[in-house]
CSV table of C-alpha atoms in Angstrom, one decimal:
chain,number,residue,atom,x,y,z
A,25,MET,CA,174.8,89.0,177.5
A,26,SER,CA,175.0,92.4,179.2
A,27,SER,CA,177.6,93.2,181.8
A,28,ASN,CA,180.1,91.5,184.1
A,29,SER,CA,180.0,90.9,187.8
A,30,SER,CA,181.8,92.7,190.6
A,31,ASP,CA,182.6,89.5,192.4
A,32,PRO,CA,186.0,87.8,191.7
A,33,SER,CA,185.9,84.1,191.4
A,34,GLY,CA,188.2,81.2,191.0
A,35,GLY,CA,188.3,78.9,188.1
A,36,ASP,CA,189.0,75.2,187.8
A,37,GLY,CA,191.8,73.2,189.2
A,38,GLY,CA,194.3,75.4,187.3
A,39,GLY,CA,193.7,78.1,190.0
A,40,PHE,CA,192.6,80.8,187.6
A,41,ILE,CA,191.4,83.9,189.5
A,42,ILE,CA,189.7,87.0,188.0
A,43,THR,CA,191.3,90.1,189.5
A,44,ASP,CA,189.5,93.2,190.6
A,45,SER,CA,191.1,95.2,187.7
A,46,GLN,CA,189.8,92.6,185.2
A,47,ILE,CA,186.4,92.9,186.7
A,48,ASN,CA,186.4,96.7,186.5
A,49,PHE,CA,187.7,96.6,183.0
A,50,ALA,CA,184.9,94.2,181.8
A,51,ASN,CA,182.3,96.3,183.7
A,52,ASN,CA,183.4,99.5,182.2
A,53,LEU,CA,183.5,98.0,178.7
A,54,ALA,CA,180.0,96.7,179.1
A,55,SER,CA,178.6,99.9,180.6
A,56,PHE,CA,180.4,102.6,178.6
A,57,GLY,CA,181.2,100.8,175.4
A,58,THR,CA,177.7,101.1,174.0
A,59,ILE,CA,177.3,104.8,174.9
A,60,PRO,CA,179.1,106.2,171.8
A,61,GLY,CA,177.1,104.0,169.5
A,62,THR,CA,173.8,104.7,171.3
A,63,CYS,CA,174.5,108.5,171.0
A,64,VAL,CA,175.4,108.2,167.3
A,65,CYS,CA,172.1,106.3,166.6
A,66,PHE,CA,170.1,108.8,168.5
A,67,LEU,CA,171.7,111.8,166.8
A,68,VAL,CA,171.1,110.1,163.4
A,69,LEU,CA,167.4,109.7,164.2
A,70,VAL,CA,167.2,113.3,165.2
A,71,ALA,CA,168.8,114.3,161.9
A,72,TYR,CA,166.4,112.1,160.1
A,73,GLY,CA,163.5,113.9,161.9
A,74,ILE,CA,164.9,117.4,161.0
A,75,VAL,CA,165.3,116.5,157.3
A,76,ALA,CA,161.8,114.9,157.2
A,77,TYR,CA,160.4,118.1,158.5
A,78,PHE,CA,161.0,119.8,155.1
A,79,PRO,CA,158.4,118.5,152.5
A,80,HIS,CA,160.8,118.8,149.5
A,81,ALA,CA,163.4,116.6,151.3
A,82,ARG,CA,160.9,114.3,152.9
A,83,LYS,CA,160.0,112.7,149.5
A,84,TYR,CA,163.5,111.2,149.2
A,85,LEU,CA,163.1,109.5,152.5
A,86,ASP,CA,160.0,107.7,151.4
A,87,ARG,CA,161.6,104.3,151.0
A,88,VAL,CA,160.8,100.9,152.5
A,89,SER,CA,164.4,100.1,153.4
A,90,PHE,CA,164.8,103.6,155.0
A,91,ARG,CA,161.8,103.0,157.3
A,92,LEU,CA,163.2,99.6,158.2
A,93,LEU,CA,166.5,101.3,159.0
A,94,VAL,CA,164.8,103.8,161.3
A,95,TYR,CA,163.1,100.9,163.2
A,96,ALA,CA,166.5,99.2,163.4
A,97,LEU,CA,168.1,102.4,164.8
A,98,VAL,CA,165.4,102.8,167.4
A,99,SER,CA,166.0,99.2,168.4
A,100,ASN,CA,169.8,99.8,168.6
A,101,VAL,CA,169.1,102.8,170.9
A,102,GLY,CA,167.0,100.7,173.1
A,103,PHE,CA,169.7,98.0,173.1
A,104,GLY,CA,172.4,100.4,174.0
A,105,ILE,CA,170.5,101.9,176.9
A,106,ALA,CA,169.5,98.5,178.3
A,107,TYR,CA,173.0,97.1,177.8
A,108,ALA,CA,174.6,100.0,179.7
A,109,ALA,CA,172.0,100.3,182.4
A,110,THR,CA,171.7,96.7,183.4
A,111,PRO,CA,173.2,96.3,186.9
A,112,ALA,CA,176.1,93.9,187.2
A,113,ALA,CA,174.6,92.1,190.2
A,114,PRO,CA,171.8,89.6,190.8
A,115,GLY,CA,168.3,90.9,191.3
A,116,PRO,CA,165.1,92.0,189.5
A,117,GLY,CA,167.0,94.7,187.6
A,118,CYS,CA,169.4,92.1,186.2
A,119,ASN,CA,166.5,89.9,185.1
A,120,PHE,CA,164.6,92.7,183.4
A,121,GLY,CA,167.8,94.1,181.9
A,122,ALA,CA,168.7,90.8,180.3
A,123,PHE,CA,165.2,90.6,178.9
A,124,CYS,CA,165.4,94.1,177.4
A,125,VAL,CA,168.9,93.5,175.9
A,126,ASN,CA,167.7,90.3,174.1
A,127,LEU,CA,164.4,91.9,173.1
A,128,PHE,CA,166.0,94.9,171.4
A,129,LEU,CA,168.8,92.8,169.9
A,130,THR,CA,166.2,90.6,168.2
A,131,PHE,CA,164.3,93.5,166.9
A,132,SER,CA,167.4,95.1,165.4
A,133,THR,CA,168.6,91.8,163.9
A,134,PHE,CA,165.3,91.0,162.2
A,135,PHE,CA,164.8,94.6,160.9
A,136,THR,CA,168.2,94.5,159.2
A,137,THR,CA,167.3,91.1,157.8
A,138,SER,CA,164.1,92.6,156.3
A,139,ILE,CA,166.2,95.2,154.5
A,140,ALA,CA,168.2,92.5,152.7
A,141,ILE,CA,165.1,90.5,151.9
A,142,ASN,CA,163.3,93.5,150.6
A,143,LEU,CA,166.1,94.5,148.3
A,144,GLN,CA,166.3,91.0,146.8
A,145,LEU,CA,162.5,90.8,146.3
A,146,VAL,CA,162.3,94.2,144.6
A,147,LEU,CA,165.4,94.0,142.4
A,148,VAL,CA,165.6,90.3,141.5
A,149,HIS,CA,162.0,89.1,141.7
A,150,HIS,CA,160.3,92.4,140.8
A,151,LYS,CA,158.0,92.5,143.8
A,152,ASN,CA,156.4,95.6,145.2
A,153,GLY,CA,158.3,96.5,148.4
A,154,GLN,CA,155.6,98.9,149.6
A,155,HIS,CA,153.1,96.1,149.6
A,156,LEU,CA,155.5,93.7,151.5
A,157,GLU,CA,156.4,96.3,154.1
A,158,LYS,CA,153.6,95.3,156.5
A,159,TYR,CA,154.7,91.7,156.4
A,160,TYR,CA,158.2,92.6,157.4
A,161,LEU,CA,156.8,94.5,160.4
A,162,ILE,CA,154.3,91.8,161.4
A,163,GLY,CA,156.9,89.0,161.0
A,164,THR,CA,159.5,90.8,163.0
A,165,PHE,CA,157.1,91.7,165.8
A,166,ILE,CA,155.7,88.2,166.1
A,167,LEU,CA,159.1,86.4,166.1
A,168,THR,CA,160.6,88.9,168.6
A,169,ILE,CA,157.7,88.5,171.1
A,170,VAL,CA,157.6,84.7,170.7
A,171,LEU,CA,161.3,84.3,171.3
A,172,ASN,CA,161.7,86.6,174.3
A,173,VAL,CA,158.5,87.1,176.3
A,174,PRO,CA,158.0,83.4,177.2
A,175,THR,CA,161.7,83.1,178.0
A,176,PHE,CA,161.3,86.0,180.5
A,177,ALA,CA,158.0,84.7,181.9
A,178,LEU,CA,159.7,81.3,182.6
A,179,HIS,CA,162.5,83.1,184.5
A,180,GLN,CA,165.3,82.1,182.1
A,181,PHE,CA,166.8,85.6,182.1
A,182,GLY,CA,168.9,86.7,185.0
A,183,TRP,CA,172.3,86.4,186.7
A,184,ASP,CA,174.5,83.7,185.2
A,185,GLU,CA,177.0,82.3,187.8
A,186,GLU,CA,179.2,80.7,185.2
A,187,SER,CA,179.9,83.7,182.9
A,188,GLU,CA,179.1,86.2,185.7
A,189,THR,CA,176.9,88.3,183.5
A,190,CYS,CA,173.2,89.2,183.3
A,191,TRP,CA,172.1,86.7,180.7
A,192,TYR,CA,170.5,83.3,180.7
A,193,LYS,CA,170.6,81.9,184.2
A,194,ASN,CA,169.3,78.3,184.2
A,195,GLY,CA,171.4,76.2,186.6
A,196,ASP,CA,171.4,73.1,184.3
A,197,PRO,CA,174.1,73.7,181.7
A,198,ASP,CA,172.5,71.5,179.1
A,199,LEU,CA,169.1,73.0,179.5
A,200,LYS,CA,170.6,76.5,179.4
A,201,LEU,CA,172.4,75.7,176.2
A,202,ARG,CA,169.1,74.6,174.7
A,203,TRP,CA,167.4,77.8,175.7
A,204,ILE,CA,170.2,79.9,174.3
A,205,ILE,CA,170.2,78.1,171.0
A,206,GLY,CA,166.4,77.9,170.6
A,207,THR,CA,165.6,81.5,171.5
A,208,GLN,CA,168.7,83.5,170.5
A,209,SER,CA,171.8,81.9,168.8
A,210,PHE,CA,170.0,79.9,166.1
A,211,TRP,CA,167.8,82.8,165.1
A,212,ILE,CA,170.6,85.4,165.0
A,213,ALA,CA,172.8,83.0,163.0
A,214,LEU,CA,169.9,82.3,160.6
A,215,ALA,CA,169.2,86.0,160.1
A,216,ALA,CA,172.9,86.7,159.4
A,217,THR,CA,173.0,83.8,156.9
A,218,ILE,CA,169.9,85.1,155.1
A,219,GLU,CA,171.3,88.6,154.9
A,220,THR,CA,174.6,87.2,153.5
A,221,VAL,CA,172.8,85.1,150.9
A,222,CYS,CA,170.6,88.0,149.9
A,223,SER,CA,173.6,90.3,149.6
A,224,VAL,CA,175.5,87.8,147.4
A,225,ILE,CA,172.4,87.3,145.2
A,226,ILE,CA,172.0,91.1,144.8
A,227,LEU,CA,175.6,91.7,143.9
A,228,ALA,CA,175.5,88.8,141.4
A,229,TRP,CA,172.3,90.3,139.9
A,230,MET,CA,173.9,93.7,139.5
A,231,TYR,CA,176.9,92.1,137.7
A,232,LEU,CA,174.6,90.0,135.4
A,233,TYR,CA,172.4,93.0,134.8
A,234,GLN,CA,175.2,95.2,133.7
A,235,ARG,CA,176.5,92.5,131.4
A,236,THR,CA,173.1,91.8,130.0
A,237,THR,CA,172.3,95.4,129.3
A,238,ARG,CA,175.6,95.8,127.5
A,239,ALA,CA,175.0,92.7,125.4
A,240,LEU,CA,171.4,93.9,124.7
A,241,GLY,CA,172.6,97.3,123.5
A,242,GLU,CA,175.3,95.8,121.2
A,243,ALA,CA,172.8,93.3,119.8
A,244,VAL,CA,170.2,95.8,119.0
A,245,LEU,CA,172.7,98.2,117.4
A,246,GLN,CA,174.2,95.4,115.3
A,247,ALA,CA,170.7,94.5,114.0
A,248,GLY,CA,170.8,97.6,111.7
A,249,PRO,CA,167.9,99.5,110.1
A,250,LEU,CA,164.7,97.8,109.0
A,251,GLY,CA,163.6,97.4,105.4
A,252,ARG,CA,160.7,99.2,103.9
A,253,GLU,CA,158.6,96.0,103.8
A,254,GLY,CA,159.1,95.4,107.5
A,255,THR,CA,161.9,92.8,107.1
A,256,LYS,CA,165.7,93.1,107.0
A,257,SER,CA,168.7,91.3,105.8
A,258,ILE,CA,170.6,89.9,108.7
A,259,THR,CA,174.3,89.4,108.5
A,260,GLY,CA,175.0,89.5,112.2
A,261,VAL,CA,172.7,89.2,115.2
A,262,THR,CA,169.1,88.4,114.3
A,263,ALA,CA,167.5,87.2,117.5
A,264,ILE,CA,167.8,88.2,121.1
A,265,LYS,CA,166.5,85.7,123.6
A,266,THR,CA,166.2,86.6,127.2
A,267,LYS,CA,165.7,84.5,130.3
A,268,GLY,CA,166.1,85.7,133.8
A,269,THR,CA,169.0,88.1,133.8
A,270,ALA,CA,170.9,86.6,131.0
A,271,THR,CA,170.8,87.7,127.3
A,272,LYS,CA,172.0,85.5,124.4
A,273,ALA,CA,172.6,86.8,120.9
A,274,ILE,CA,172.2,84.2,118.1
A,275,GLY,CA,174.2,84.9,115.0
A,276,THR,CA,172.9,83.9,111.6
A,277,LYS,CA,173.8,84.7,108.0
A,278,GLY,CA,171.6,85.7,105.1
A,279,SER,CA,167.9,86.3,105.2
A,280,SER,CA,165.0,84.0,105.7
A,281,PRO,CA,161.3,84.2,105.0
A,282,LYS,CA,160.7,83.3,108.7
A,283,ILE,CA,162.7,86.4,109.9
A,284,SER,CA,159.6,88.5,110.3
A,285,SER,CA,157.7,86.1,112.6
A,286,THR,CA,161.0,85.5,114.5
A,287,ARG,CA,161.4,89.2,115.0
A,288,VAL,CA,157.9,89.5,116.4
A,289,ASP,CA,158.6,86.9,119.1
A,290,ASP,CA,162.1,88.1,119.8
A,291,ALA,CA,161.1,91.7,120.0
A,292,ALA,CA,158.4,90.9,122.4
A,293,ARG,CA,160.9,89.1,124.6
A,294,VAL,CA,163.3,92.0,124.4
A,295,GLU,CA,160.6,94.5,125.2
A,296,ASP,CA,159.5,92.4,128.2
A,297,PHE,CA,163.1,92.3,129.3
A,298,ILE,CA,163.4,96.1,129.1
A,299,ARG,CA,160.1,96.4,131.0
A,300,LYS,CA,161.4,94.3,133.9
A,301,ARG,CA,164.9,95.8,133.9
A,302,PRO,CA,164.8,99.6,133.1
A,303,THR,CA,168.1,100.6,131.6
A,304,ASP,CA,167.9,104.3,132.1
A,305,ILE,CA,167.0,104.4,135.8
A,306,THR,CA,169.5,101.8,136.9
A,307,ARG,CA,172.3,103.7,135.3
A,308,ASP,CA,171.6,106.5,137.6
A,309,PRO,CA,174.5,106.7,140.1
A,310,ARG,CA,172.1,107.4,142.9
A,311,TYR,CA,170.3,104.1,142.2
A,312,ARG,CA,173.5,102.1,142.2
A,313,ASN,CA,174.7,103.8,145.4
A,314,ALA,CA,171.5,103.1,147.1
A,315,ILE,CA,171.8,99.4,146.3
A,316,LEU,CA,175.4,99.1,147.3
A,317,ARG,CA,174.9,101.1,150.5
A,318,ILE,CA,171.9,99.0,151.6
A,319,ALA,CA,174.0,95.9,151.0
A,320,LEU,CA,176.4,97.1,153.7
A,321,TYR,CA,173.8,96.6,156.4
A,322,PRO,CA,173.8,92.8,156.1
A,323,ILE,CA,177.7,92.8,155.9
A,324,VAL,CA,177.9,94.7,159.2
A,325,SER,CA,175.3,92.4,160.7
A,326,LEU,CA,177.3,89.4,159.6
A,327,LEU,CA,180.5,90.7,161.2
A,328,CYS,CA,178.7,91.5,164.4
A,329,ASN,CA,176.4,88.5,164.8
A,330,TYR,CA,178.4,85.4,163.9
A,331,PRO,CA,181.2,86.2,166.4
A,332,THR,CA,178.8,86.9,169.2
A,333,VAL,CA,176.9,83.7,168.6
A,334,ALA,CA,180.1,81.7,168.5
A,335,LEU,CA,181.5,83.3,171.7
A,336,ASP,CA,178.2,83.0,173.6
A,337,LEU,CA,178.1,79.3,172.8
A,338,ASN,CA,181.7,78.9,173.7
A,339,THR,CA,181.2,80.4,177.2
A,340,THR,CA,178.1,78.2,177.8
A,341,ILE,CA,179.7,75.0,176.6
A,342,ARG,CA,182.9,75.5,178.6
A,343,ALA,CA,180.7,76.2,181.7
A,344,GLY,CA,182.3,79.5,182.8
A,345,LEU,CA,185.6,81.3,182.9
A,346,ASN,CA,188.2,78.6,183.5
A,347,THR,CA,191.3,80.1,182.0
A,348,GLN,CA,192.7,83.5,181.1
A,349,GLY,CA,191.8,82.7,177.5
A,350,ASP,CA,188.1,82.3,178.5
A,351,TYR,CA,188.2,85.7,180.1
A,352,ARG,CA,189.7,87.3,177.0
A,353,LEU,CA,187.0,85.7,174.9
A,354,LEU,CA,184.4,87.1,177.2
A,355,VAL,CA,185.8,90.6,176.9
A,356,LEU,CA,185.9,90.2,173.1
A,357,ASP,CA,182.2,89.1,173.2
A,358,LEU,CA,181.3,92.2,175.2
A,359,LEU,CA,183.2,94.3,172.7
A,360,PHE,CA,181.3,93.0,169.8
A,361,TYR,CA,178.0,93.7,171.6
A,362,ALA,CA,179.2,97.2,172.5
A,363,ILE,CA,180.3,98.3,169.0
A,364,ARG,CA,177.1,97.0,167.3
A,365,PRO,CA,175.1,100.3,167.7
A,366,LEU,CA,178.1,102.3,166.6
A,367,ALA,CA,178.5,100.3,163.4
A,368,TYR,CA,174.9,100.7,162.4
A,369,GLY,CA,174.8,104.3,163.3
A,370,LEU,CA,177.9,105.1,161.2
A,371,ILE,CA,176.3,103.4,158.2
A,372,ALA,CA,173.0,105.0,158.7
A,373,VAL,CA,174.4,108.5,158.6
A,374,THR,CA,175.8,107.8,155.1
A,375,ASP,CA,172.4,106.5,153.8
A,376,PRO,CA,172.1,107.7,150.1
A,377,SER,CA,168.5,108.8,150.5
A,378,PHE,CA,169.4,110.8,153.6
A,379,ILE,CA,172.3,112.5,151.7
A,380,ILE,CA,170.1,113.3,148.7
A,381,ALA,CA,167.4,114.7,151.1
A,382,ILE,CA,170.0,117.0,152.7
A,383,ARG,CA,171.1,118.2,149.4
A,384,GLU,CA,167.5,119.0,148.4
A,385,MET,CA,167.0,120.7,151.8
A,386,MET,CA,170.0,122.9,151.1
A,387,GLY,CA,168.9,123.7,147.6
A,388,LYS,CA,171.5,121.5,145.8
A,389,THR,CA,169.2,119.4,143.7
A,390,TYR,CA,170.7,116.5,141.8
A,391,ASN,CA,171.2,117.4,138.1
A,392,THR,CA,169.9,114.7,135.9
A,393,ARG,CA,172.2,115.9,133.1
A,394,ASN,CA,175.0,114.4,135.1
A,395,ARG,CA,174.2,111.2,133.4
A,396,SER,CA,176.5,110.6,130.5
A,397,ASN,CA,175.1,111.1,127.0
A,398,SER,CA,176.5,107.7,126.0
A,399,ASP,CA,174.4,106.0,128.7
A,400,LYS,CA,171.2,107.9,127.6
A,401,MET,CA,171.9,107.2,123.9
A,402,SER,CA,172.4,103.5,124.5
A,403,ALA,CA,169.3,103.1,126.6
A,404,ASN,CA,167.1,105.0,124.1
A,405,MET,CA,168.5,103.4,121.0
A,406,GLU,CA,167.8,100.0,122.6
A,407,PHE,CA,164.3,101.0,123.3
A,408,ALA,CA,163.7,102.6,119.9
A,409,SER,CA,165.1,99.7,118.0
A,410,VAL,CA,163.1,97.1,119.8
A,411,ARG,CA,159.9,99.0,119.4
A,412,ALA,CA,160.6,99.5,115.7
A,413,GLY,CA,161.3,95.8,115.4
A,414,ALA,CA,158.2,94.7,117.2
A,415,ARG,CA,156.1,97.2,115.1
A,416,SER,CA,157.5,96.2,111.7
A,417,GLY,CA,157.4,92.5,112.6
A,418,ARG,CA,153.7,92.7,113.5
A,419,GLY,CA,153.0,94.4,110.2
A,420,THR,CA,154.7,91.7,108.1
A,421,ALA,CA,153.3,88.8,110.0
A,422,THR,CA,149.7,90.0,109.7
A,423,GLN,CA,150.1,91.2,106.1
A,424,THR,CA,147.5,93.9,106.6
A,425,ARG,CA,149.6,96.8,105.7
A,426,THR,CA,150.1,98.2,102.2
A,427,GLY,CA,153.5,99.2,100.9
A,428,GLN,CA,152.7,102.8,101.6
A,429,GLU,CA,151.8,102.1,105.2
A,430,ALA,CA,155.0,100.1,105.8
A,431,SER,CA,157.0,103.0,104.4
A,432,GLN,CA,155.2,105.4,106.6
A,433,ALA,CA,155.9,103.1,109.7
A,434,GLN,CA,159.6,103.2,108.8
A,435,SER,CA,159.6,107.0,108.6
A,436,GLU,CA,158.0,107.1,112.1
A,437,ALA,CA,161.2,105.9,113.8
A,438,PRO,CA,162.6,108.4,116.3
A,439,ASN,CA,165.0,111.1,115.0
A,440,MET,CA,167.9,111.2,117.4
A,441,THR,CA,170.8,113.6,117.3
A,442,VAL,CA,173.6,114.6,119.6
A,443,ASN,CA,173.9,118.4,119.9
A,444,GLY,CA,175.5,119.2,123.3
A,445,GLY,CA,173.1,116.6,124.7
A,446,PHE,CA,170.9,113.8,123.6
A,447,GLN,CA,167.7,114.9,121.9
A,448,GLU,CA,164.7,112.7,122.0
A,449,LYS,CA,161.7,112.9,119.7
A,450,ALA,CA,158.6,111.2,121.2
A,451,ASP,CA,155.1,110.9,119.5
A,452,GLU,CA,152.1,111.3,121.8
A,453,HIS,CA,150.4,108.0,122.7
A,454,GLU,CA,148.9,106.2,125.7
A,455,HIS,CA,151.4,104.8,128.1
A,456,ARG,CA,151.1,102.3,130.9
A,457,SER,CA,154.2,101.8,132.9
A,458,ASN,CA,155.1,98.6,134.8
A,459,LEU,CA,157.5,98.5,137.8
A,460,GLY,CA,160.6,100.6,136.9
A,461,SER,CA,159.5,100.6,133.2
A,462,ASN,CA,159.9,103.2,130.4
A,463,VAL,CA,158.1,101.0,128.0
A,464,GLY,CA,154.4,101.5,127.1
A,465,VAL,CA,151.8,99.1,125.8
A,466,ILE,CA,151.8,98.8,122.0
A,467,LYS,CA,148.6,99.2,120.1
A,468,GLU,CA,147.9,98.5,116.5
A,469,ASP,CA,147.4,102.2,115.7
A,470,GLU,CA,150.1,103.4,117.9
A,471,GLU,CA,153.1,105.3,116.5
A,472,ILE,CA,156.6,104.2,117.1
A,473,GLY,CA,158.7,106.4,119.4
A,474,ILE,CA,160.2,106.8,122.8
A,475,VAL,CA,157.9,107.3,125.7
A,476,GLU,CA,158.4,110.7,127.2
A,477,ILE,CA,158.5,110.4,131.0
A,478,SER,CA,159.6,112.4,134.0
A,479,TYR,CA,162.9,111.0,134.9
A,480,GLU,CA,163.0,112.3,138.5
A,481,GLU,CA,159.4,111.0,139.2
A,482,GLU,CA,160.4,107.6,137.7
A,483,PHE,CA,163.5,107.4,139.9
A,484,ARG,CA,161.5,108.3,143.1
A,485,ARG,CA,158.8,105.8,142.2
A,486,ILE,CA,161.3,102.9,141.9
A,487,ASN,CA,163.4,104.1,144.9
A,488,ARG,CA,160.3,104.1,147.2
A,489,GLN,CA,160.1,100.3,146.8
A,490,LEU,CA,163.7,99.6,147.7
């Protein structure tokens, strides 16, 4: 739905008449309401281009969701231009304008939906967002073309006599309702629903992740030091079992001959948990801000899409503007369409990757020491304890070590002190990292220690897939 007519009309038997002032107000709202949002989206794209010109800042913009956001902003610019430029009168310009409005609206909707889907797949299901990016683009392009080009070719876009707008123009109300639902309303509502579900799942994942990480740290710390023979006397937590995003600590008393083999299995589970959910990276405030900020796009889409779908269907089902209330709902519908580009533009200008890139461009590099020592200590102690448990458990289960070797393995545990900052001691060894992982592959002759990595490089590697 683009803009209103310049032709007053009567309503039903109630004698409702649209006045000239009402017509002018609706026309101005449709024509000029999208201009601020279109300008904001365009200026944001220009700012993105300026920042991307600097190589040191460009690396922070190398993110799947950021590129999808750029595509959505371009679509919103096209939507705003088409929405404002479509003539409020019957003719070829009205037909083509209605087609362009719906085309860019569909592009924008599906690109923002892809942002939410990508965030869930990367965070919750551990998929590689960079590998999935091409499927987002292909799927969005195919759906948009299939929904709009045949509709335009079959002359379904044009001047609607009932709502007096450039929109769907079929003279049969029932057939027009089917076209609207089948090519626009259903898909926009579905996209908004998917975005909402993804956002809820992501927020729930973040809550469970924080709770799980806290429980994991407490359980590992309560386990205490290992014995010289690779076993330990457990008085508190002896086993940590992980499944999905939940961690359960099982309390037992005393010691058992089966503790060693149990520690091997449980330590392997914990190490796999840490590999899939990196504690150190996700505590970075930039990481959390990126997730929360990206989750705002589906929220805005939800607030913009559901009302327009409901109002469009209401106008179609009621067969025109029959009362003053119908006219007010039409104005409200036009308002929601008009503020759509502005809402996305304002969120885009506060994108965390964009802000970090600006700081880098201005020479204000993020200081990784801003992370609290307690967070770093918790993450590294979790990792060191788990690696030590897996190492000593393997030694006891296989019974291939002498007492001297077991003692040496115990002495290889990392020496950690707090002296104005957290100091890490890492032995050299081969390291293969999984997605977002600080955990390497353990070999029989590998020493126990914390893997030394480049924190900034690890952050950027994970962030590129979001």
